Amino acid sequence: MDVKFVEMALLYDFYGSVLTLRQQEIIDLYYMKDYSLAEIGELLGISRQAVHDNLKRAKKQLYGMEDSLGLVKRFHRDRKEWSVVLDRIAGVIDALEAEGGKEKLMAELREIMEFITQATGG
Amino acid sequence: MDVKFVEMALLYDFYGSVLTLRQQEIIDLYYMKDYSLAEIGELLGISRQAVHDNLKRAKKQLYGMEDSLGLVKRFHRDRKEWSVVLDRIAGVIDALEAEGGKEKLMAELREIMEFITQATGG
């Protein structure tokens, strides 16, 4: 996927619910389902220009929300931080493994890593 | 602090940046600094009624954002989940302590706990 599409997918994921249903529909069709402006216009019974304007407004709103709340930026930062945590727990597991006979503690730490991976969005 | 004030402090923390500067000022004075509507009016040179209306609009916006994005709800849920993670890591530390001689691994896990505590907002 194009980097801009990934960025838009994140913006849409975090802030999509503040858009109108029509805007959500257009963003979804254009960015997630790869329809052209003309195709979306046909599908929704509006002009290509109206789709274009709606899309532009929607994008402006999503970027405006990000400017205010910065959830996408925080998401990227958090992912980096949590991967450090996971690496460190993995290091503890390695150290336990080197000693042998610590299967229960290792299993527990692996479960904790799995939880953190899930909780921080995989 | 009143429960409603705590709730408002969280809403303001997450979404305050979408409000106008005037609204932010009024929320801050009323909820965080405990000024009365009349006192805020005097301070800002507007009527008590104008403060009241502004406050009402600001609250409506903050609750609207929460209805859309649910960051406060997620915050409460995350806190519960992370406290389980921290308890489990503490359990591993206890088990290592019972064996003796595992100071380095215990110190490493304590640092990881400290990081998670910081990262999840204390």
Coordinates of N, CA and C in Angstrom, one line a residue:
Chain A
M1 N 0.8 -1.2 0.0 CA 0.0 0.0 0.0 C 0.9 1.3 0.0
D2 N 0.4 2.2 -0.7 CA 1.1 3.6 -0.8 C 1.2 4.1 0.6
V3 N 2.3 4.8 0.9 CA 2.5 5.4 2.3 C 1.3 6.3 2.6
K4 N 0.9 7.2 1.6 CA -0.2 8.1 1.9 C -1.5 7.4 2.2
F5 N -1.6 6.2 1.6 CA -2.9 5.4 1.9 C -2.8 4.9 3.3
V6 N -1.6 4.4 3.7 CA -1.5 3.9 5.1 C -1.7 5.0 6.1
E7 N -1.2 6.2 5.8 CA -1.4 7.4 6.7 C -2.9 7.7 6.8
M8 N -3.6 7.7 5.6 CA -5.0 8.0 5.6 C -5.8 6.9 6.3
A9 N -5.4 5.7 6.2 CA -6.1 4.6 6.9 C -6.0 4.8 8.4
L10 N -4.8 5.3 8.9 CA -4.7 5.5 10.3 C -5.5 6.7 10.7
L11 N -5.5 7.8 9.9 CA -6.3 9.0 10.3 C -7.8 8.6 10.3
Y12 N -8.2 7.8 9.3 CA -9.6 7.4 9.2 C -9.9 6.5 10.4
D13 N -9.0 5.6 10.8 CA -9.3 4.7 11.9 C -9.5 5.5 13.2
F14 N -8.6 6.5 13.4 CA -8.7 7.3 14.6 C -9.9 8.3 14.6
Y15 N -10.0 9.0 13.5 CA -11.0 10.2 13.5 C -12.2 10.0 12.6
G16 N -12.3 8.9 11.9 CA -13.4 8.7 10.9 C -14.7 9.0 11.5
S17 N -14.9 8.7 12.8 CA -16.2 8.8 13.4 C -16.7 10.3 13.6
V18 N -15.8 11.2 13.4 CA -16.3 12.6 13.4 C -16.8 13.1 12.1
L19 N -16.5 12.3 11.0 CA -17.0 12.7 9.7 C -18.5 12.4 9.5
T20 N -19.1 13.0 8.5 CA -20.5 12.6 8.2 C -20.5 11.2 7.6
L21 N -21.6 10.5 7.6 CA -21.6 9.2 7.0 C -21.3 9.2 5.5
R22 N -21.7 10.2 4.8 CA -21.4 10.4 3.4 C -19.8 10.5 3.2
Q23 N -19.2 11.3 4.0 CA -17.8 11.5 4.0 C -17.1 10.2 4.3
Q24 N -17.5 9.5 5.3 CA -16.9 8.2 5.6 C -17.0 7.2 4.5
E25 N -18.2 7.2 3.8 CA -18.4 6.4 2.6 C -17.4 6.7 1.5
I26 N -17.2 8.0 1.3 CA -16.3 8.4 0.2 C -14.9 8.1 0.5
I27 N -14.4 8.3 1.7 CA -13.1 8.0 2.1 C -12.8 6.5 2.0
D28 N -13.8 5.7 2.5 CA -13.7 4.3 2.4 C -13.6 3.8 1.0
L29 N -14.4 4.3 0.1 CA -14.4 3.8 -1.3 C -13.1 4.3 -2.0
Y30 N -12.7 5.5 -1.7 CA -11.5 6.0 -2.4 C -10.2 5.4 -1.9
Y31 N -10.0 5.5 -0.6 CA -8.7 5.1 0.0 C -8.6 3.6 0.3
M32 N -9.7 3.0 0.8 CA -9.6 1.6 1.2 C -10.0 0.7 0.0
K33 N -11.0 1.1 -0.8 CA -11.4 0.2 -1.8 C -10.9 0.6 -3.2
D34 N -10.2 1.7 -3.3 CA -9.5 2.0 -4.5 C -10.4 2.4 -5.7
Y35 N -11.6 2.9 -5.4 CA -12.5 3.4 -6.5 C -11.9 4.7 -7.0
S36 N -12.2 5.1 -8.2 CA -11.9 6.4 -8.7 C -13.0 7.4 -8.3
L37 N -12.7 8.7 -8.4 CA -13.7 9.7 -8.1 C -14.9 9.6 -9.0
A38 N -14.7 9.3 -10.3 CA -15.8 9.1 -11.2 C -16.7 7.9 -10.8
E39 N -16.0 6.8 -10.5 CA -16.8 5.6 -10.1 C -17.6 5.9 -8.8
I40 N -17.0 6.6 -7.9 CA -17.7 6.9 -6.6 C -18.9 7.8 -6.9
G41 N -18.7 8.8 -7.8 CA -19.8 9.7 -8.2 C -21.0 8.9 -8.8
E42 N -20.7 7.9 -9.7 CA -21.7 7.1 -10.3 C -22.4 6.3 -9.2
L43 N -21.6 5.7 -8.3 CA -22.2 4.8 -7.3 C -23.1 5.6 -6.3
L44 N -22.8 6.9 -6.0 CA -23.5 7.6 -5.0 C -24.5 8.6 -5.7
G45 N -24.5 8.6 -7.1 CA -25.4 9.5 -7.8 C -25.1 11.0 -7.6
I46 N -23.8 11.3 -7.5 CA -23.4 12.7 -7.4 C -22.3 13.0 -8.4
S47 N -22.0 14.2 -8.7 CA -21.0 14.5 -9.7 C -19.6 14.2 -9.2
R48 N -18.7 14.0 -10.2 CA -17.3 13.7 -9.8 C -16.7 14.9 -9.0
Q49 N -17.1 16.1 -9.4 CA -16.7 17.3 -8.6 C -17.1 17.3 -7.2
A50 N -18.4 16.9 -7.0 CA -18.9 16.8 -5.6 C -18.2 15.8 -4.8
V51 N -17.8 14.7 -5.4 CA -17.0 13.7 -4.7 C -15.7 14.3 -4.3
H52 N -15.1 14.9 -5.3 CA -13.8 15.6 -5.1 C -13.8 16.6 -3.9
D53 N -14.9 17.4 -3.9 CA -15.0 18.5 -2.9 C -15.2 17.8 -1.5
N54 N -16.1 16.8 -1.5 CA -16.4 16.1 -0.2 C -15.1 15.5 0.4
L55 N -14.4 14.9 -0.5 CA -13.1 14.2 -0.1 C -12.1 15.2 0.4
K56 N -12.0 16.3 -0.3 CA -11.1 17.4 0.2 C -11.5 17.9 1.6
R57 N -12.8 18.1 1.8 CA -13.2 18.6 3.1 C -13.0 17.5 4.2
A58 N -13.2 16.3 3.8 CA -13.1 15.2 4.8 C -11.6 15.1 5.2
K59 N -10.7 15.2 4.2 CA -9.3 15.1 4.5 C -8.8 16.2 5.4
K60 N -9.3 17.4 5.0 CA -9.0 18.6 5.8 C -9.4 18.4 7.3
Q61 N -10.6 17.8 7.5 CA -11.1 17.6 8.8 C -10.2 16.6 9.6
L62 N -9.8 15.5 8.9 CA -9.0 14.5 9.5 C -7.6 15.0 9.9
Y63 N -7.0 15.8 9.0 CA -5.7 16.4 9.3 C -5.8 17.5 10.4
G64 N -7.0 18.2 10.4 CA -7.2 19.1 11.5 C -7.3 18.5 12.8
M65 N -8.0 17.3 12.9 CA -8.1 16.6 14.1 C -6.7 16.1 14.6
E66 N -5.9 15.6 13.6 CA -4.6 15.2 13.9 C -3.7 16.3 14.5
D67 N -3.9 17.5 13.9 CA -3.1 18.7 14.4 C -3.5 19.0 15.8
S68 N -4.8 18.8 16.1 CA -5.2 19.1 17.5 C -4.9 18.0 18.5
L69 N -5.2 16.7 18.1 CA -5.1 15.6 19.1 C -3.8 14.8 18.9
G70 N -3.3 14.7 17.7 CA -2.0 14.0 17.5 C -2.0 12.5 17.8
L71 N -3.2 11.8 17.6 CA -3.3 10.4 17.9 C -2.4 9.5 17.0
V72 N -2.3 9.9 15.7 CA -1.5 9.1 14.8 C 0.0 9.2 15.2
K73 N 0.4 10.4 15.5 CA 1.8 10.7 15.9 C 2.1 9.8 17.2
R74 N 1.1 9.9 18.1 CA 1.3 9.1 19.4 C 1.4 7.6 19.1
F75 N 0.5 7.2 18.2 CA 0.5 5.8 17.8 C 1.8 5.3 17.3
H76 N 2.5 6.1 16.4 CA 3.8 5.7 15.9 C 4.8 5.7 17.0
R77 N 4.8 6.7 17.8 CA 5.8 6.8 18.9 C 5.6 5.6 19.9
D78 N 4.3 5.3 20.2 CA 4.0 4.2 21.2 C 4.5 2.9 20.6
R79 N 4.3 2.7 19.3 CA 4.8 1.4 18.7 C 6.3 1.2 18.9
K80 N 7.0 2.3 18.7 CA 8.5 2.2 18.9 C 8.8 1.9 20.3
E81 N 8.1 2.6 21.3 CA 8.4 2.4 22.7 C 8.1 1.0 23.1
W82 N 6.9 0.5 22.7 CA 6.5 -0.9 23.1 C 7.4 -1.9 22.5
S83 N 7.9 -1.7 21.3 CA 8.8 -2.7 20.8 C 10.1 -2.8 21.6
V84 N 10.5 -1.7 22.2 CA 11.6 -1.8 23.1 C 11.3 -2.6 24.3
V85 N 10.1 -2.4 24.9 CA 9.7 -3.2 26.1 C 9.6 -4.7 25.7
L86 N 9.1 -5.0 24.6 CA 9.0 -6.4 24.2 C 10.4 -7.0 24.0
D87 N 11.3 -6.3 23.4 CA 12.7 -6.8 23.2 C 13.3 -7.0 24.6
R88 N 13.0 -6.1 25.5 CA 13.6 -6.3 26.9 C 13.1 -7.5 27.6
I89 N 11.8 -7.7 27.5 CA 11.2 -8.9 28.1 C 11.7 -10.2 27.4
A90 N 11.9 -10.1 26.1 CA 12.5 -11.2 25.4 C 13.9 -11.5 25.9
G91 N 14.6 -10.5 26.2 CA 16.0 -10.6 26.8 C 15.9 -11.4 28.1
V92 N 14.9 -11.1 28.9 CA 14.8 -11.8 30.2 C 14.5 -13.2 30.0
I93 N 13.6 -13.5 29.0 CA 13.3 -14.9 28.7 C 14.5 -15.6 28.2
D94 N 15.3 -15.0 27.4 CA 16.6 -15.6 26.9 C 17.5 -16.0 28.1
A95 N 17.6 -15.0 29.1 CA 18.5 -15.2 30.2 C 18.0 -16.4 31.1
L96 N 16.6 -16.5 31.2 CA 16.0 -17.6 32.0 C 16.3 -19.0 31.2
E97 N 16.2 -18.9 29.9 CA 16.3 -20.1 29.1 C 17.8 -20.6 29.3
A98 N 18.7 -19.7 29.3 CA 20.1 -20.1 29.4 C 20.4 -20.8 30.7
E99 N 19.6 -20.5 31.7 CA 19.8 -21.2 33.0 C 19.1 -22.6 33.1
G100 N 18.1 -22.7 32.2 CA 17.4 -24.0 32.2 C 16.4 -24.1 33.3
G101 N 15.3 -25.0 33.1 CA 14.4 -25.3 34.2 C 13.5 -24.1 34.6
K102 N 13.4 -23.1 33.8 CA 12.5 -22.0 34.2 C 11.3 -21.9 33.3
E103 N 10.8 -23.0 32.8 CA 9.7 -23.0 31.8 C 8.5 -22.2 32.3
K104 N 8.1 -22.3 33.5 CA 6.9 -21.7 34.0 C 7.0 -20.1 33.9
L105 N 8.1 -19.6 34.4 CA 8.4 -18.2 34.3 C 8.5 -17.7 32.9
M106 N 9.1 -18.5 32.0 CA 9.3 -18.1 30.6 C 7.9 -18.1 30.0
A107 N 7.1 -19.1 30.3 CA 5.7 -19.1 29.7 C 4.9 -17.9 30.1
E108 N 5.0 -17.6 31.4 CA 4.3 -16.4 31.9 C 4.7 -15.1 31.2
L109 N 6.0 -15.0 31.0 CA 6.6 -13.8 30.3 C 6.1 -13.7 28.9
R110 N 6.1 -14.9 28.2 CA 5.6 -15.0 26.8 C 4.2 -14.5 26.7
E111 N 3.4 -15.0 27.7 CA 2.0 -14.5 27.7 C 1.9 -13.0 27.9
I112 N 2.7 -12.5 28.8 CA 2.7 -11.0 29.0 C 3.1 -10.3 27.7
M113 N 4.1 -10.8 27.0 CA 4.5 -10.2 25.7 C 3.3 -10.3 24.7
E114 N 2.7 -11.4 24.7 CA 1.5 -11.6 23.8 C 0.4 -10.5 24.1
F115 N 0.2 -10.4 25.4 CA -0.8 -9.4 25.8 C -0.4 -8.0 25.3
I116 N 0.8 -7.6 25.6 CA 1.3 -6.3 25.2 C 1.2 -6.1 23.7
T117 N 1.5 -7.1 22.9 CA 1.5 -7.1 21.5 C 0.0 -6.8 21.0
Q118 N -0.9 -7.5 21.6 CA -2.4 -7.3 21.3 C -2.8 -5.9 21.7
A119 N -2.5 -5.5 22.9 CA -3.0 -4.3 23.5 C -2.4 -3.1 22.8
T120 N -1.3 -3.2 22.2 CA -0.7 -2.1 21.5 C -0.9 -2.2 20.0
G121 N -1.8 -3.0 19.6 CA -2.3 -3.0 18.2 C -1.4 -3.9 17.3
G122 N -0.8 -4.9 17.9 CA -0.1 -5.9 17.1 C 1.1 -5.3 16.4
Chain B
M1 N -11.3 15.5 44.9 CA -11.9 16.2 43.8 C -13.3 15.4 43.4
D2 N -14.3 16.2 43.1 CA -15.6 15.7 42.7 C -15.4 14.8 41.5
V3 N -16.1 13.6 41.4 CA -16.0 12.7 40.3 C -16.2 13.4 39.0
K4 N -17.2 14.3 38.9 CA -17.5 15.0 37.7 C -16.3 15.9 37.3
F5 N -15.6 16.4 38.2 CA -14.4 17.3 37.9 C -13.3 16.4 37.4
V6 N -13.2 15.2 37.9 CA -12.1 14.3 37.4 C -12.5 13.9 36.0
E7 N -13.7 13.6 35.7 CA -14.2 13.3 34.4 C -13.9 14.4 33.4
M8 N -14.2 15.7 33.9 CA -14.0 16.8 33.0 C -12.5 17.1 32.8
A9 N -11.7 16.8 33.8 CA -10.3 17.0 33.6 C -9.7 16.0 32.6
L10 N -10.3 14.8 32.5 CA -9.8 13.9 31.5 C -10.3 14.3 30.1
L11 N -11.6 14.7 30.0 CA -12.1 15.1 28.7 C -11.3 16.3 28.2
Y12 N -11.0 17.2 29.1 CA -10.3 18.4 28.8 C -8.8 18.1 28.4
D13 N -8.3 17.1 29.1 CA -6.9 16.7 28.7 C -6.9 16.1 27.3
F14 N -7.8 15.2 27.0 CA -7.8 14.6 25.7 C -8.3 15.5 24.6
Y15 N -9.3 16.3 24.8 CA -9.9 17.0 23.7 C -9.9 18.5 23.8
G16 N -9.3 19.0 24.9 CA -9.2 20.5 25.1 C -8.7 21.3 23.9
S17 N -7.8 20.7 23.1 CA -7.2 21.4 22.0 C -8.1 21.6 20.9
V18 N -9.3 21.0 20.8 CA -10.2 21.3 19.7 C -11.1 22.5 20.1
L19 N -11.1 23.0 21.4 CA -11.9 24.1 21.8 C -11.2 25.4 21.4
T20 N -12.0 26.5 21.4 CA -11.3 27.8 21.2 C -10.5 28.2 22.4
L21 N -9.6 29.1 22.3 CA -8.8 29.5 23.4 C -9.6 30.1 24.6
R22 N -10.7 30.8 24.2 CA -11.6 31.4 25.2 C -12.3 30.2 26.0
Q23 N -12.7 29.2 25.2 CA -13.4 28.1 25.9 C -12.4 27.3 26.8
Q24 N -11.2 27.2 26.3 CA -10.2 26.5 27.1 C -10.0 27.2 28.4
E25 N -9.9 28.6 28.3 CA -9.7 29.4 29.5 C -10.8 29.3 30.5
I26 N -12.0 29.3 30.0 CA -13.2 29.2 30.9 C -13.3 27.8 31.6
I27 N -13.0 26.7 30.8 CA -13.0 25.4 31.4 C -11.9 25.3 32.5
D28 N -10.8 25.8 32.1 CA -9.6 25.8 33.1 C -10.0 26.5 34.4
L29 N -10.5 27.7 34.2 CA -10.9 28.5 35.4 C -12.0 27.9 36.2
Y30 N -13.0 27.4 35.6 CA -14.2 26.8 36.3 C -13.9 25.4 36.9
Y31 N -13.3 24.5 36.1 CA -13.2 23.2 36.6 C -11.8 22.9 37.3
M32 N -10.8 23.5 36.8 CA -9.5 23.2 37.4 C -9.1 24.2 38.5
K33 N -9.5 25.5 38.3 CA -9.1 26.5 39.3 C -10.3 26.9 40.2
D34 N -11.5 26.3 40.0 CA -12.6 26.4 40.9 C -13.1 27.9 41.1
Y35 N -13.0 28.6 40.0 CA -13.7 30.0 40.0 C -15.2 29.8 39.8
S36 N -15.9 30.8 40.3 CA -17.4 30.8 40.0 C -17.6 31.4 38.6
L37 N -18.8 31.2 38.1 CA -19.2 31.8 36.8 C -19.1 33.3 36.9
A38 N -19.5 33.9 38.0 CA -19.5 35.4 38.1 C -18.0 35.9 38.1
E39 N -17.2 35.2 38.9 CA -15.8 35.5 39.0 C -15.1 35.5 37.6
I40 N -15.4 34.4 36.8 CA -14.8 34.3 35.5 C -15.3 35.4 34.6
G41 N -16.6 35.7 34.7 CA -17.1 36.9 33.9 C -16.4 38.1 34.2
E42 N -16.2 38.4 35.5 CA -15.4 39.6 35.9 C -14.0 39.6 35.3
L43 N -13.4 38.5 35.4 CA -12.0 38.3 35.0 C -11.8 38.5 33.5
L44 N -12.8 38.0 32.7 CA -12.7 38.1 31.3 C -13.5 39.3 30.7
G45 N -14.2 40.0 31.6 CA -14.9 41.2 31.1 C -16.1 40.8 30.2
I46 N -16.8 39.7 30.6 CA -18.0 39.3 29.9 C -19.1 39.0 31.0
S47 N -20.3 38.8 30.5 CA -21.4 38.6 31.5 C -21.3 37.2 32.1
R48 N -22.0 37.0 33.2 CA -22.0 35.7 33.8 C -22.8 34.7 32.9
Q49 N -23.8 35.2 32.2 CA -24.6 34.4 31.3 C -23.7 34.0 30.1
A50 N -22.8 34.9 29.6 CA -22.0 34.5 28.5 C -21.0 33.4 28.9
V51 N -20.5 33.5 30.1 CA -19.6 32.5 30.6 C -20.4 31.1 30.6
H52 N -21.6 31.2 31.2 CA -22.4 30.0 31.3 C -22.6 29.4 29.9
D53 N -23.0 30.2 28.9 CA -23.3 29.7 27.6 C -22.0 29.1 26.9
N54 N -20.9 29.8 27.1 CA -19.6 29.3 26.6 C -19.2 28.0 27.2
L55 N -19.4 27.9 28.5 CA -19.1 26.7 29.2 C -20.0 25.5 28.7
K56 N -21.2 25.8 28.5 CA -22.2 24.8 28.1 C -21.8 24.3 26.7
R57 N -21.5 25.2 25.8 CA -21.1 24.8 24.4 C -19.8 24.0 24.5
A58 N -18.8 24.4 25.3 CA -17.6 23.7 25.4 C -17.8 22.3 25.9
K59 N -18.6 22.1 27.0 CA -18.9 20.8 27.5 C -19.5 19.9 26.5
K60 N -20.5 20.5 25.7 CA -21.2 19.8 24.7 C -20.2 19.2 23.6
Q61 N -19.2 20.1 23.3 CA -18.2 19.7 22.3 C -17.3 18.6 22.9
L62 N -16.9 18.7 24.1 CA -16.0 17.7 24.7 C -16.8 16.4 24.8
Y63 N -18.0 16.4 25.2 CA -18.8 15.1 25.3 C -19.1 14.6 23.9
G64 N -19.3 15.5 22.9 CA -19.5 15.0 21.6 C -18.2 14.3 21.0
M65 N -17.0 14.9 21.3 CA -15.8 14.2 20.9 C -15.7 12.9 21.6
E66 N -16.0 12.8 22.8 CA -15.9 11.5 23.5 C -16.9 10.5 22.9
D67 N -18.1 10.9 22.5 CA -19.0 10.0 21.9 C -18.5 9.5 20.6
S68 N -17.7 10.3 19.9 CA -17.2 9.9 18.6 C -15.9 9.1 18.8
L69 N -15.0 9.5 19.6 CA -13.7 8.9 19.7 C -13.5 8.0 20.9
G70 N -14.2 8.3 22.0 CA -14.1 7.4 23.2 C -12.7 7.2 23.8
L71 N -11.9 8.3 23.8 CA -10.6 8.2 24.3 C -10.6 8.1 25.9
V72 N -11.5 8.7 26.5 CA -11.6 8.6 28.0 C -12.0 7.2 28.4
K73 N -13.0 6.7 27.7 CA -13.4 5.3 27.9 C -12.2 4.3 27.7
R74 N -11.5 4.5 26.6 CA -10.4 3.6 26.4 C -9.3 3.8 27.4
F75 N -9.1 5.0 27.9 CA -8.1 5.3 28.9 C -8.4 4.5 30.2
H76 N -9.7 4.5 30.6 CA -10.1 3.7 31.8 C -9.9 2.2 31.6
R77 N -10.3 1.7 30.4 CA -10.1 0.3 30.1 C -8.7 -0.1 30.1
D78 N -7.8 0.8 29.4 CA -6.4 0.5 29.4 C -5.8 0.4 30.7
R79 N -6.1 1.4 31.6 CA -5.6 1.4 32.9 C -5.8 0.1 33.7
K80 N -7.0 -0.5 33.5 CA -7.3 -1.7 34.2 C -6.5 -2.8 33.6
E81 N -6.4 -2.9 32.2 CA -5.6 -3.9 31.6 C -4.1 -3.9 32.0
W82 N -3.6 -2.6 32.0 CA -2.1 -2.5 32.3 C -1.8 -2.9 33.7
S83 N -2.8 -2.6 34.6 CA -2.5 -3.0 36.0 C -2.5 -4.5 36.2
V84 N -3.2 -5.2 35.3 CA -3.1 -6.7 35.3 C -1.7 -7.1 34.8
V85 N -1.2 -6.5 33.8 CA 0.1 -6.8 33.3 C 1.2 -6.5 34.3
L86 N 1.1 -5.4 35.0 CA 2.0 -5.0 36.0 C 2.0 -6.0 37.2
D87 N 0.8 -6.5 37.6 CA 0.7 -7.5 38.6 C 1.4 -8.8 38.2
R88 N 1.2 -9.1 37.0 CA 1.8 -10.4 36.5 C 3.3 -10.3 36.5
I89 N 3.8 -9.2 36.0 CA 5.3 -9.0 36.0 C 5.8 -9.1 37.5
A90 N 5.0 -8.4 38.4 CA 5.4 -8.4 39.8 C 5.4 -9.8 40.3
G91 N 4.5 -10.7 39.8 CA 4.5 -12.1 40.2 C 5.7 -12.8 39.8
V92 N 6.2 -12.5 38.6 CA 7.5 -13.2 38.1 C 8.6 -12.7 39.0
I93 N 8.7 -11.4 39.3 CA 9.7 -10.9 40.2 C 9.7 -11.7 41.5
D94 N 8.5 -11.8 42.1 CA 8.4 -12.6 43.4 C 9.0 -14.0 43.2
A95 N 8.6 -14.6 42.1 CA 9.1 -16.0 41.9 C 10.6 -16.0 41.8
L96 N 11.2 -15.1 41.1 CA 12.7 -15.0 41.0 C 13.3 -14.7 42.4
E97 N 12.7 -13.9 43.1 CA 13.2 -13.5 44.4 C 13.2 -14.7 45.3
A98 N 12.2 -15.5 45.2 CA 12.1 -16.8 46.1 C 13.3 -17.7 45.8
E99 N 13.8 -17.6 44.6 CA 14.9 -18.5 44.2 C 16.3 -18.0 44.7
G100 N 16.3 -16.6 44.8 CA 17.6 -16.0 45.2 C 18.5 -15.9 44.1
G101 N 19.4 -14.9 44.2 CA 20.5 -14.7 43.2 C 20.1 -14.3 41.8
K102 N 18.9 -13.8 41.7 CA 18.4 -13.3 40.4 C 18.3 -11.8 40.3
E103 N 19.2 -11.1 41.0 CA 19.0 -9.7 41.2 C 19.0 -8.9 39.8
K104 N 19.8 -9.3 38.9 CA 19.9 -8.6 37.6 C 18.6 -8.7 36.8
L105 N 18.0 -9.9 36.8 CA 16.8 -10.1 36.0 C 15.6 -9.4 36.7
M106 N 15.6 -9.4 38.1 CA 14.6 -8.7 38.8 C 14.7 -7.2 38.6
A107 N 15.9 -6.7 38.6 CA 16.1 -5.3 38.3 C 15.6 -4.9 36.9
E108 N 15.9 -5.8 35.9 CA 15.5 -5.5 34.6 C 13.9 -5.5 34.5
L109 N 13.3 -6.4 35.2 CA 11.8 -6.5 35.1 C 11.2 -5.3 35.9
R110 N 11.9 -4.9 37.0 CA 11.4 -3.7 37.7 C 11.5 -2.4 36.8
E111 N 12.5 -2.3 36.0 CA 12.7 -1.2 35.1 C 11.6 -1.3 34.0
I112 N 11.3 -2.5 33.5 CA 10.2 -2.6 32.5 C 8.9 -2.2 33.1
M113 N 8.6 -2.6 34.4 CA 7.4 -2.2 35.1 C 7.3 -0.7 35.2
E114 N 8.4 -0.1 35.5 CA 8.5 1.4 35.7 C 8.2 2.1 34.3
F115 N 8.8 1.5 33.3 CA 8.5 2.0 31.9 C 7.0 2.0 31.6
I116 N 6.4 0.8 31.9 CA 5.0 0.6 31.5 C 4.1 1.6 32.4
T117 N 4.5 1.7 33.6 CA 3.7 2.7 34.5 C 3.8 4.1 33.9
Q118 N 5.0 4.5 33.5 CA 5.1 5.8 32.9 C 4.3 5.9 31.6
A119 N 4.5 4.9 30.7 CA 3.9 5.0 29.4 C 2.4 5.0 29.4
T120 N 1.8 4.4 30.5 CA 0.4 4.3 30.5 C -0.2 5.3 31.5
G121 N 0.6 6.3 31.7 CA 0.1 7.5 32.4 C 0.0 7.4 33.9
G122 N 1.0 6.6 34.5 CA 1.1 6.5 35.9 C 0.0 5.8 36.6

